[in-house]
Amino acid sequence: MHAVLAPAHHQRSRPTPRRRPWWRSRPKPSASPRDALALVAATLLAAMLVDYLAPWPYVMTPLYVIPILLAAHALSPRATAGVAAVATLINILSGLLQGTPLLIHAIYSVALVLTDYLAVAFAAERQRAARHAQAAEAAHERLQFFMRCVVHELGNPLTVLGGYVSRLHHQQGLSPEAEQYVVTLEHTAERLKCLVRDLRDAGHLGTDYFQIHPAPTDLVAVARDVLALRQASTDDHQLRLDAPTRLVGVWDEERISQLLANLISNAIKYSPAGGPVQVTITSTAAEAHVSVADQGLGIPPDQMDDIFRPFERLHTDEVVEGLGLGLTIAKGIVEAHGGRIWVESAPGQGSTFHFTLPLRAGVVA
């Protein structure tokens, strides 16, 4: 089947997805410093006993390295330095009491002091990395809160605007010019709704937000609806669908609609000179395969690894609208269904985005 789709002015409403409870995404707390200190003390005591009871005539310096390394892994730099100092002092006294030759004892002690220095440096670097991680997590939480506030503040006015535009769209007796204004308003409101939806999803990136609710879904019918809506918003692009009559699988219909809308909008956006956008749907016994091809700007090789990252923008020297979230959200939706997504592209030769979906997608997110 190969057809150019006619305009459409309505889209199915999307239910609000459920968010995962916040406590499920929190990591389990690590051992307390008191427990870690007790473990280090027990290890140091064990090293002393083995050093004293072992038949080896010299001090067993490597045994004292173990509590130092444990301290570097679990304690603060100051506590690690304290453990290292105690272990080194015990090692020196043990060597003197056991009559270890002076040269051997000096070599052992220098090696242990070097280990002390490296252990304290490691503990300091670990503590610094932990502070940076906490700061990054706090910044991410603030960004999520800000996006949720923006979505909340924009959602209600857009709902009211959409309602009035819908009423105007069905109003009788409008002049052709007024009808065109209403259509333009409807497309603008729809675009704002998509931006708000992307912001809402971006506010939960990294928190297993892309939960899906699979149900029997006709992928071809969803693609027709999305293409029809997008065709109504562009006169410079010809949107084509090559697909079987039906392709039914177990997917989240609303999320699949969002996925296709993001990829098709991306193809239109990065084809400023117009041209066809080809959507092809095929299937095997286990999965569906969808490709969205354009004849636009293409993707530079140095940006191929970045296109699915949030807020990444391609061709920043071009006038291209958007937040840089569409492909990130598309990737999240595909992976939540247990599929995969990739792109084939070359500068000036257009891009083809591919994704696969298992015919019976389970909840992966």
mmCIF file of C-alpha atoms in Angstrom:
data_model
loop_
_atom_site.group_PDB
_atom_site.id
_atom_site.type_symbol
_atom_site.label_atom_id
_atom_site.label_comp_id
_atom_site.label_asym_id
_atom_site.label_seq_id
_atom_site.Cartn_x
_atom_site.Cartn_y
_atom_site.Cartn_z
ATOM 1 C CA MET A 1 0.000 0.000 0.000
ATOM 2 C CA HIS A 2 1.443 3.400 -0.999
ATOM 3 C CA ALA A 3 -0.541 6.555 -0.509
ATOM 4 C CA VAL A 4 -0.336 10.260 0.202
ATOM 5 C CA LEU A 5 -2.452 10.906 3.259
ATOM 6 C CA ALA A 6 -5.127 13.582 3.439
ATOM 7 C CA PRO A 7 -5.275 16.168 6.232
ATOM 8 C CA ALA A 8 -6.946 15.384 9.518
ATOM 9 C CA HIS A 9 -7.809 17.716 12.352
ATOM 10 C CA HIS A 10 -8.390 15.478 15.339
ATOM 11 C CA GLN A 11 -6.242 13.244 17.474
ATOM 12 C CA ARG A 12 -7.150 10.769 20.146
ATOM 13 C CA SER A 13 -6.800 12.040 23.690
ATOM 14 C CA ARG A 14 -3.906 10.703 25.705
ATOM 15 C CA PRO A 15 -4.387 9.474 29.258
ATOM 16 C CA THR A 16 -1.997 10.720 31.889
ATOM 17 C CA PRO A 17 0.612 7.990 32.535
ATOM 18 C CA ARG A 18 1.316 6.779 36.031
ATOM 19 C CA ARG A 19 4.610 7.671 37.577
ATOM 20 C CA ARG A 20 6.721 5.204 39.437
ATOM 21 C CA PRO A 21 6.672 5.920 43.205
ATOM 22 C CA TRP A 22 9.723 7.910 44.201
ATOM 23 C CA TRP A 23 10.929 5.350 46.745
ATOM 24 C CA ARG A 24 11.379 2.656 44.103
ATOM 25 C CA SER A 25 14.017 4.649 42.262
ATOM 26 C CA ARG A 26 16.129 5.405 45.335
ATOM 27 C CA PRO A 27 19.291 3.289 45.850
ATOM 28 C CA LYS A 28 19.632 1.260 48.985
ATOM 29 C CA PRO A 29 21.685 3.021 51.662
ATOM 30 C CA SER A 30 25.291 1.897 52.008
ATOM 31 C CA ALA A 31 26.900 0.698 55.245
ATOM 32 C CA SER A 32 27.275 3.335 57.955
ATOM 33 C CA PRO A 33 30.744 4.762 58.778
ATOM 34 C CA ARG A 34 30.544 3.080 62.190
ATOM 35 C CA ASP A 35 30.053 -0.353 60.595
ATOM 36 C CA ALA A 36 32.867 0.322 58.149
ATOM 37 C CA LEU A 37 35.188 1.400 60.951
ATOM 38 C CA ALA A 38 34.342 -1.754 62.902
ATOM 39 C CA LEU A 39 35.202 -3.881 59.866
ATOM 40 C CA VAL A 40 38.521 -2.061 59.408
ATOM 41 C CA ALA A 41 39.372 -2.508 63.101
ATOM 42 C CA ALA A 42 38.553 -6.220 62.933
ATOM 43 C CA THR A 43 40.728 -6.604 59.827
ATOM 44 C CA LEU A 44 43.614 -4.772 61.510
ATOM 45 C CA LEU A 45 43.301 -7.000 64.580
ATOM 46 C CA ALA A 46 43.283 -10.103 62.381
ATOM 47 C CA ALA A 47 46.428 -8.869 60.607
ATOM 48 C CA MET A 48 48.191 -8.430 63.951
ATOM 49 C CA LEU A 49 47.238 -11.935 65.098
ATOM 50 C CA VAL A 50 48.374 -13.573 61.853
ATOM 51 C CA ASP A 51 51.610 -11.543 61.918
ATOM 52 C CA TYR A 52 52.273 -12.671 65.485
ATOM 53 C CA LEU A 53 51.334 -16.334 65.073
ATOM 54 C CA ALA A 54 52.706 -17.010 61.587
ATOM 55 C CA PRO A 55 55.982 -18.994 61.323
ATOM 56 C CA TRP A 56 57.418 -16.445 58.890
ATOM 57 C CA PRO A 57 60.392 -14.838 60.725
ATOM 58 C CA TYR A 58 59.871 -11.322 59.351
ATOM 59 C CA VAL A 59 57.074 -8.822 59.805
ATOM 60 C CA MET A 60 54.177 -9.542 57.389
ATOM 61 C CA THR A 61 53.718 -6.013 56.015
ATOM 62 C CA PRO A 62 51.252 -6.946 53.216
ATOM 63 C CA LEU A 63 48.722 -7.940 55.887
ATOM 64 C CA TYR A 64 48.562 -4.330 57.113
ATOM 65 C CA VAL A 65 47.747 -3.084 53.622
ATOM 66 C CA ILE A 66 44.314 -4.768 53.771
ATOM 67 C CA PRO A 67 42.746 -2.593 56.513
ATOM 68 C CA ILE A 68 44.236 0.512 54.880
ATOM 69 C CA LEU A 69 42.607 -0.311 51.547
ATOM 70 C CA LEU A 70 39.283 -1.078 53.251
ATOM 71 C CA ALA A 71 39.444 2.298 54.992
ATOM 72 C CA ALA A 72 40.145 4.070 51.685
ATOM 73 C CA HIS A 73 37.099 2.377 50.177
ATOM 74 C CA ALA A 74 34.637 3.180 52.967
ATOM 75 C CA LEU A 75 35.926 5.950 55.269
ATOM 76 C CA SER A 76 36.712 9.644 54.983
ATOM 77 C CA PRO A 77 40.244 10.808 54.065
ATOM 78 C CA ARG A 78 40.915 11.827 57.682
ATOM 79 C CA ALA A 79 39.761 8.465 59.034
ATOM 80 C CA THR A 80 41.761 6.688 56.335
ATOM 81 C CA ALA A 81 44.863 8.636 57.331
ATOM 82 C CA GLY A 82 44.280 7.627 60.974
ATOM 83 C CA VAL A 83 43.939 3.945 60.096
ATOM 84 C CA ALA A 84 47.023 4.162 57.873
ATOM 85 C CA ALA A 85 49.064 5.778 60.657
ATOM 86 C CA VAL A 86 48.021 3.130 63.214
ATOM 87 C CA ALA A 87 48.682 0.247 60.782
ATOM 88 C CA THR A 88 52.096 1.672 59.828
ATOM 89 C CA LEU A 89 53.091 2.178 63.489
ATOM 90 C CA ILE A 90 52.064 -1.382 64.380
ATOM 91 C CA ASN A 91 53.998 -2.669 61.369
ATOM 92 C CA ILE A 92 57.153 -0.820 62.447
ATOM 93 C CA LEU A 93 56.908 -2.033 66.047
ATOM 94 C CA SER A 94 56.224 -5.600 64.892
ATOM 95 C CA GLY A 95 59.306 -5.543 62.683
ATOM 96 C CA LEU A 96 61.479 -4.295 65.504
ATOM 97 C CA LEU A 97 60.128 -6.869 67.959
ATOM 98 C CA GLN A 98 60.579 -9.724 65.491
ATOM 99 C CA GLY A 99 64.140 -8.708 64.622
ATOM 100 C CA THR A 100 63.475 -8.068 60.946
ATOM 101 C CA PRO A 101 66.753 -7.022 59.237
ATOM 102 C CA LEU A 102 66.950 -3.228 59.034
ATOM 103 C CA LEU A 103 67.220 -3.008 55.229
ATOM 104 C CA ILE A 104 64.249 -5.323 54.687
ATOM 105 C CA HIS A 105 62.237 -3.515 57.331
ATOM 106 C CA ALA A 106 63.043 -0.126 55.745
ATOM 107 C CA ILE A 107 61.919 -1.334 52.314
ATOM 108 C CA TYR A 108 58.705 -2.751 53.783
ATOM 109 C CA SER A 109 57.999 0.458 55.694
ATOM 110 C CA VAL A 110 58.609 2.734 52.679
ATOM 111 C CA ALA A 111 56.258 0.603 50.590
ATOM 112 C CA LEU A 112 53.614 0.774 53.330
ATOM 113 C CA VAL A 113 53.953 4.575 53.613
ATOM 114 C CA LEU A 114 53.492 4.866 49.855
ATOM 115 C CA THR A 115 50.362 2.731 50.173
ATOM 116 C CA ASP A 116 49.168 5.070 52.932
ATOM 117 C CA TYR A 117 49.554 8.084 50.645
ATOM 118 C CA LEU A 118 47.724 6.436 47.760
ATOM 119 C CA ALA A 119 44.937 5.255 50.056
ATOM 120 C CA VAL A 120 44.359 8.747 51.465
ATOM 121 C CA ALA A 121 44.419 10.231 47.949
ATOM 122 C CA PHE A 122 41.884 7.648 46.797
ATOM 123 C CA ALA A 123 39.606 8.384 49.757
ATOM 124 C CA ALA A 124 39.790 12.124 49.024
ATOM 125 C CA GLU A 125 38.976 11.573 45.352
ATOM 126 C CA ARG A 126 36.109 9.247 46.259
ATOM 127 C CA GLN A 127 34.696 11.850 48.639
ATOM 128 C CA ARG A 128 35.040 14.567 45.988
ATOM 129 C CA ALA A 129 33.255 12.409 43.407
ATOM 130 C CA ALA A 130 30.468 11.700 45.901
ATOM 131 C CA ARG A 131 29.961 15.439 46.484
ATOM 132 C CA HIS A 132 29.820 16.073 42.737
ATOM 133 C CA ALA A 133 27.313 13.231 42.307
ATOM 134 C CA GLN A 134 25.117 14.669 45.058
ATOM 135 C CA ALA A 135 25.283 18.121 43.487
ATOM 136 C CA ALA A 136 24.379 16.689 40.076
ATOM 137 C CA GLU A 137 21.452 14.767 41.575
ATOM 138 C CA ALA A 138 20.209 17.892 43.338
ATOM 139 C CA ALA A 139 20.464 19.892 40.106
ATOM 140 C CA HIS A 140 18.583 17.167 38.238
ATOM 141 C CA GLU A 141 15.836 17.176 40.851
ATOM 142 C CA ARG A 142 15.547 20.974 40.596
ATOM 143 C CA LEU A 143 15.319 20.707 36.813
ATOM 144 C CA GLN A 144 12.600 18.066 37.106
ATOM 145 C CA PHE A 145 10.672 20.250 39.552
ATOM 146 C CA PHE A 146 10.975 23.261 37.243
ATOM 147 C CA MET A 147 9.732 21.271 34.248
ATOM 148 C CA ARG A 148 6.795 19.910 36.216
ATOM 149 C CA CYS A 149 5.880 23.467 37.212
ATOM 150 C CA VAL A 150 6.109 24.642 33.598
ATOM 151 C CA VAL A 151 3.972 21.735 32.392
ATOM 152 C CA HIS A 152 1.393 22.405 35.084
ATOM 153 C CA GLU A 153 1.221 26.129 34.328
ATOM 154 C CA LEU A 154 0.914 25.580 30.564
ATOM 155 C CA GLY A 155 -1.406 22.584 30.659
ATOM 156 C CA ASN A 156 -4.581 24.299 31.846
ATOM 157 C CA PRO A 157 -4.431 27.297 29.456
ATOM 158 C CA LEU A 158 -3.742 24.971 26.548
ATOM 159 C CA THR A 159 -6.741 22.833 27.461
ATOM 160 C CA VAL A 160 -8.967 25.915 27.467
ATOM 161 C CA LEU A 161 -7.448 27.148 24.202
ATOM 162 C CA GLY A 162 -7.954 23.750 22.580
ATOM 163 C CA GLY A 163 -11.583 23.684 23.645
ATOM 164 C CA TYR A 164 -12.369 27.085 22.172
ATOM 165 C CA VAL A 165 -10.479 26.325 18.957
ATOM 166 C CA SER A 166 -12.427 23.081 18.589
ATOM 167 C CA ARG A 167 -15.708 24.974 19.005
ATOM 168 C CA LEU A 168 -14.614 27.545 16.431
ATOM 169 C CA HIS A 169 -13.631 24.768 14.062
ATOM 170 C CA HIS A 170 -17.221 23.481 14.052
ATOM 171 C CA GLN A 171 -18.759 26.932 13.910
ATOM 172 C CA GLN A 172 -21.075 27.438 10.936
ATOM 173 C CA GLY A 173 -20.931 30.432 8.627
ATOM 174 C CA LEU A 174 -17.212 31.225 8.916
ATOM 175 C CA SER A 175 -15.562 32.861 5.942
ATOM 176 C CA PRO A 176 -12.758 30.929 4.180
ATOM 177 C CA GLU A 177 -10.231 33.339 5.648
ATOM 178 C CA ALA A 178 -11.584 32.800 9.176
ATOM 179 C CA GLU A 179 -11.554 29.026 8.673
ATOM 180 C CA GLN A 180 -7.899 29.232 7.712
ATOM 181 C CA TYR A 181 -7.172 31.209 10.860
ATOM 182 C CA VAL A 182 -8.930 28.559 12.942
ATOM 183 C CA VAL A 183 -6.945 25.758 11.264
ATOM 184 C CA THR A 184 -3.715 27.656 11.944
ATOM 185 C CA LEU A 185 -4.697 28.121 15.592
ATOM 186 C CA GLU A 186 -5.542 24.419 15.859
ATOM 187 C CA HIS A 187 -2.174 23.367 14.470
ATOM 188 C CA THR A 188 -0.377 25.852 16.754
ATOM 189 C CA ALA A 189 -2.238 24.551 19.812
ATOM 190 C CA GLU A 190 -1.397 20.978 18.819
ATOM 191 C CA ARG A 191 2.273 21.872 18.479
ATOM 192 C CA LEU A 192 2.262 23.524 21.912
ATOM 193 C CA LYS A 193 0.647 20.401 23.382
ATOM 194 C CA CYS A 194 3.434 18.295 21.890
ATOM 195 C CA LEU A 195 6.071 20.607 23.363
ATOM 196 C CA VAL A 196 4.427 20.430 26.792
ATOM 197 C CA ARG A 197 4.237 16.642 26.539
ATOM 198 C CA ASP A 198 7.940 16.483 25.661
ATOM 199 C CA LEU A 199 8.789 18.737 28.600
ATOM 200 C CA ARG A 200 6.736 16.548 30.905
ATOM 201 C CA ASP A 201 8.537 13.422 29.735
ATOM 202 C CA ALA A 202 11.928 15.146 29.901
ATOM 203 C CA GLY A 203 11.240 16.048 33.524
ATOM 204 C CA HIS A 204 11.260 12.346 34.335
ATOM 205 C CA LEU A 205 14.155 11.163 32.165
ATOM 206 C CA GLY A 206 16.352 8.761 34.085
ATOM 207 C CA THR A 207 13.605 7.791 36.557
ATOM 208 C CA ASP A 208 12.106 4.845 34.644
ATOM 209 C CA TYR A 209 9.255 7.086 33.572
ATOM 210 C CA PHE A 210 8.434 5.387 30.288
ATOM 211 C CA GLN A 211 6.023 2.881 31.721
ATOM 212 C CA ILE A 212 3.852 1.339 29.056
ATOM 213 C CA HIS A 213 0.419 -0.253 29.098
ATOM 214 C CA PRO A 214 0.427 -2.773 26.240
ATOM 215 C CA ALA A 215 -2.803 -3.691 24.502
ATOM 216 C CA PRO A 216 -3.656 -5.042 21.036
ATOM 217 C CA THR A 217 -2.788 -2.184 18.654
ATOM 218 C CA ASP A 218 -2.867 -1.815 14.883
ATOM 219 C CA LEU A 219 0.456 -0.155 14.084
ATOM 220 C CA VAL A 220 -0.615 0.706 10.542
ATOM 221 C CA ALA A 221 -3.766 2.490 11.712
ATOM 222 C CA VAL A 222 -1.753 4.510 14.237
ATOM 223 C CA ALA A 223 0.738 5.469 11.521
ATOM 224 C CA ARG A 224 -2.079 6.597 9.216
ATOM 225 C CA ASP A 225 -3.532 8.856 11.908
ATOM 226 C CA VAL A 226 -0.176 10.418 12.767
ATOM 227 C CA LEU A 227 0.755 10.971 9.138
ATOM 228 C CA ALA A 228 -2.589 12.546 8.375
ATOM 229 C CA LEU A 229 -2.233 14.988 11.254
ATOM 230 C CA ARG A 230 1.317 15.910 10.285
ATOM 231 C CA GLN A 231 0.398 16.263 6.609
ATOM 232 C CA ALA A 232 -2.203 18.853 7.560
ATOM 233 C CA SER A 233 0.549 21.019 9.078
ATOM 234 C CA THR A 234 2.899 21.104 6.060
ATOM 235 C CA ASP A 235 2.521 21.991 2.405
ATOM 236 C CA ASP A 236 6.173 21.491 1.487
ATOM 237 C CA HIS A 237 6.459 17.814 2.384
ATOM 238 C CA GLN A 238 4.695 14.807 0.949
ATOM 239 C CA LEU A 239 4.191 12.167 3.643
ATOM 240 C CA ARG A 240 4.004 8.628 2.297
ATOM 241 C CA LEU A 241 3.180 5.328 3.922
ATOM 242 C CA ASP A 242 4.252 1.944 2.611
ATOM 243 C CA ALA A 243 2.735 -0.710 4.878
ATOM 244 C CA PRO A 244 0.524 -3.787 4.931
ATOM 245 C CA THR A 245 -3.193 -3.353 5.460
ATOM 246 C CA ARG A 246 -2.901 -4.226 9.160
ATOM 247 C CA LEU A 247 -0.172 -5.069 11.611
ATOM 248 C CA VAL A 248 -1.477 -5.869 15.073
ATOM 249 C CA GLY A 249 0.818 -6.260 18.059
ATOM 250 C CA VAL A 250 0.685 -5.754 21.812
ATOM 251 C CA TRP A 251 1.915 -2.192 22.361
ATOM 252 C CA ASP A 252 0.973 1.030 24.115
ATOM 253 C CA GLU A 253 -1.007 2.811 21.394
ATOM 254 C CA GLU A 254 -0.587 6.313 22.797
ATOM 255 C CA ARG A 255 3.151 5.902 23.251
ATOM 256 C CA ILE A 256 3.546 4.475 19.735
ATOM 257 C CA SER A 257 1.618 7.461 18.385
ATOM 258 C CA GLN A 258 3.968 9.777 20.266
ATOM 259 C CA LEU A 259 6.994 7.876 18.951
ATOM 260 C CA LEU A 260 5.895 8.152 15.314
ATOM 261 C CA ALA A 261 4.913 11.799 15.737
ATOM 262 C CA ASN A 262 8.367 12.650 17.102
ATOM 263 C CA LEU A 263 10.220 10.881 14.282
ATOM 264 C CA ILE A 264 8.016 12.314 11.526
ATOM 265 C CA SER A 265 8.164 15.815 12.974
ATOM 266 C CA ASN A 266 11.945 15.442 13.158
ATOM 267 C CA ALA A 267 12.064 14.411 9.491
ATOM 268 C CA ILE A 268 9.982 17.445 8.491
ATOM 269 C CA LYS A 269 12.026 19.792 10.679
ATOM 270 C CA TYR A 270 15.359 18.757 9.194
ATOM 271 C CA SER A 271 14.082 18.881 5.599
ATOM 272 C CA PRO A 272 13.726 22.670 5.279
ATOM 273 C CA ALA A 273 13.668 22.448 1.471
ATOM 274 C CA GLY A 274 10.668 20.124 1.555
ATOM 275 C CA GLY A 275 10.470 16.785 -0.223
ATOM 276 C CA PRO A 276 8.974 13.408 0.567
ATOM 277 C CA VAL A 277 9.055 11.704 3.965
ATOM 278 C CA GLN A 278 8.715 7.955 3.573
ATOM 279 C CA VAL A 279 7.386 5.769 6.402
ATOM 280 C CA THR A 280 7.802 2.036 5.797
ATOM 281 C CA ILE A 281 6.379 -0.708 8.007
ATOM 282 C CA THR A 282 7.342 -4.371 7.683
ATOM 283 C CA SER A 283 7.299 -7.309 10.043
ATOM 284 C CA THR A 284 8.770 -10.703 10.797
ATOM 285 C CA ALA A 285 7.362 -13.486 12.922
ATOM 286 C CA ALA A 286 8.736 -11.845 16.062
ATOM 287 C CA GLU A 287 8.826 -8.082 15.558
ATOM 288 C CA ALA A 288 7.700 -5.073 13.589
ATOM 289 C CA HIS A 289 10.204 -2.878 11.781
ATOM 290 C CA VAL A 290 9.493 0.795 11.044
ATOM 291 C CA SER A 291 11.652 3.261 9.138
ATOM 292 C CA VAL A 292 11.189 7.005 8.657
ATOM 293 C CA ALA A 293 13.265 8.390 5.783
ATOM 294 C CA ASP A 294 13.713 11.992 4.656
ATOM 295 C CA GLN A 295 15.821 13.788 2.051
ATOM 296 C CA GLY A 296 16.944 16.566 4.330
ATOM 297 C CA LEU A 297 20.173 17.880 5.821
ATOM 298 C CA GLY A 298 21.500 14.572 7.077
ATOM 299 C CA ILE A 299 23.585 14.078 10.215
ATOM 300 C CA PRO A 300 27.318 14.896 10.443
ATOM 301 C CA PRO A 301 29.446 11.903 11.490
ATOM 302 C CA ASP A 302 30.695 13.679 14.633
ATOM 303 C CA GLN A 303 27.091 14.062 15.870
ATOM 304 C CA MET A 304 25.868 10.515 15.239
ATOM 305 C CA ASP A 305 26.602 9.451 18.836
ATOM 306 C CA ASP A 306 24.806 12.452 20.361
ATOM 307 C CA ILE A 307 21.447 12.558 18.586
ATOM 308 C CA PHE A 308 19.566 10.544 21.218
ATOM 309 C CA ARG A 309 20.852 12.600 24.146
ATOM 310 C CA PRO A 310 18.465 15.106 25.750
ATOM 311 C CA PHE A 311 18.644 18.733 24.596
ATOM 312 C CA GLU A 312 21.082 17.901 21.791
ATOM 313 C CA ARG A 313 20.471 20.005 18.688
ATOM 314 C CA LEU A 314 21.771 19.172 15.212
ATOM 315 C CA HIS A 315 22.797 21.802 12.668
ATOM 316 C CA THR A 316 22.863 24.592 15.233
ATOM 317 C CA ASP A 317 23.769 27.043 12.449
ATOM 318 C CA GLU A 318 20.410 26.338 10.788
ATOM 319 C CA VAL A 319 17.096 27.852 11.847
ATOM 320 C CA VAL A 320 15.526 24.682 13.276
ATOM 321 C CA GLU A 321 12.873 24.839 15.963
ATOM 322 C CA GLY A 322 12.555 22.461 18.892
ATOM 323 C CA LEU A 323 13.954 21.594 22.306
ATOM 324 C CA GLY A 324 16.156 18.663 21.324
ATOM 325 C CA LEU A 325 13.968 16.156 23.198
ATOM 326 C CA GLY A 326 12.068 14.317 20.468
ATOM 327 C CA LEU A 327 14.689 11.683 19.687
ATOM 328 C CA THR A 328 15.510 11.143 23.371
ATOM 329 C CA ILE A 329 11.859 10.445 24.134
ATOM 330 C CA ALA A 330 11.529 8.268 21.038
ATOM 331 C CA LYS A 331 14.448 6.149 22.247
ATOM 332 C CA GLY A 332 12.879 5.832 25.701
ATOM 333 C CA ILE A 333 9.571 4.667 24.241
ATOM 334 C CA VAL A 334 11.205 2.085 21.970
ATOM 335 C CA GLU A 335 13.360 0.674 24.752
ATOM 336 C CA ALA A 336 10.393 0.560 27.129
ATOM 337 C CA HIS A 337 8.740 -1.781 24.601
ATOM 338 C CA GLY A 338 11.863 -3.942 24.445
ATOM 339 C CA GLY A 339 12.868 -2.724 20.982
ATOM 340 C CA ARG A 340 15.846 -0.874 19.574
ATOM 341 C CA ILE A 341 16.319 2.293 17.533
ATOM 342 C CA TRP A 342 19.131 3.479 15.270
ATOM 343 C CA VAL A 343 19.806 5.859 12.385
ATOM 344 C CA GLU A 344 21.494 5.754 8.991
ATOM 345 C CA SER A 345 22.536 9.099 7.583
ATOM 346 C CA ALA A 346 25.069 11.135 5.647
ATOM 347 C CA PRO A 347 25.407 14.934 5.388
ATOM 348 C CA GLY A 348 23.277 16.287 2.551
ATOM 349 C CA GLN A 349 21.758 12.885 1.786
ATOM 350 C CA GLY A 350 18.964 12.732 4.347
ATOM 351 C CA SER A 351 18.423 10.404 7.276
ATOM 352 C CA THR A 352 16.569 7.165 7.891
ATOM 353 C CA PHE A 353 15.542 6.327 11.429
ATOM 354 C CA HIS A 354 14.765 2.674 12.121
ATOM 355 C CA PHE A 355 13.152 1.061 15.121
ATOM 356 C CA THR A 356 11.895 -2.405 15.939
ATOM 357 C CA LEU A 357 9.127 -3.469 18.314
ATOM 358 C CA PRO A 358 8.515 -7.014 19.576
ATOM 359 C CA LEU A 359 5.036 -8.063 18.519
ATOM 360 C CA ARG A 360 4.255 -8.804 22.169
ATOM 361 C CA ALA A 361 5.973 -6.034 24.094
ATOM 362 C CA GLY A 362 6.191 -6.492 27.826
ATOM 363 C CA VAL A 363 6.705 -3.768 30.408
ATOM 364 C CA VAL A 364 10.471 -3.241 30.367
ATOM 365 C CA ALA A 365 10.831 0.213 31.920
#
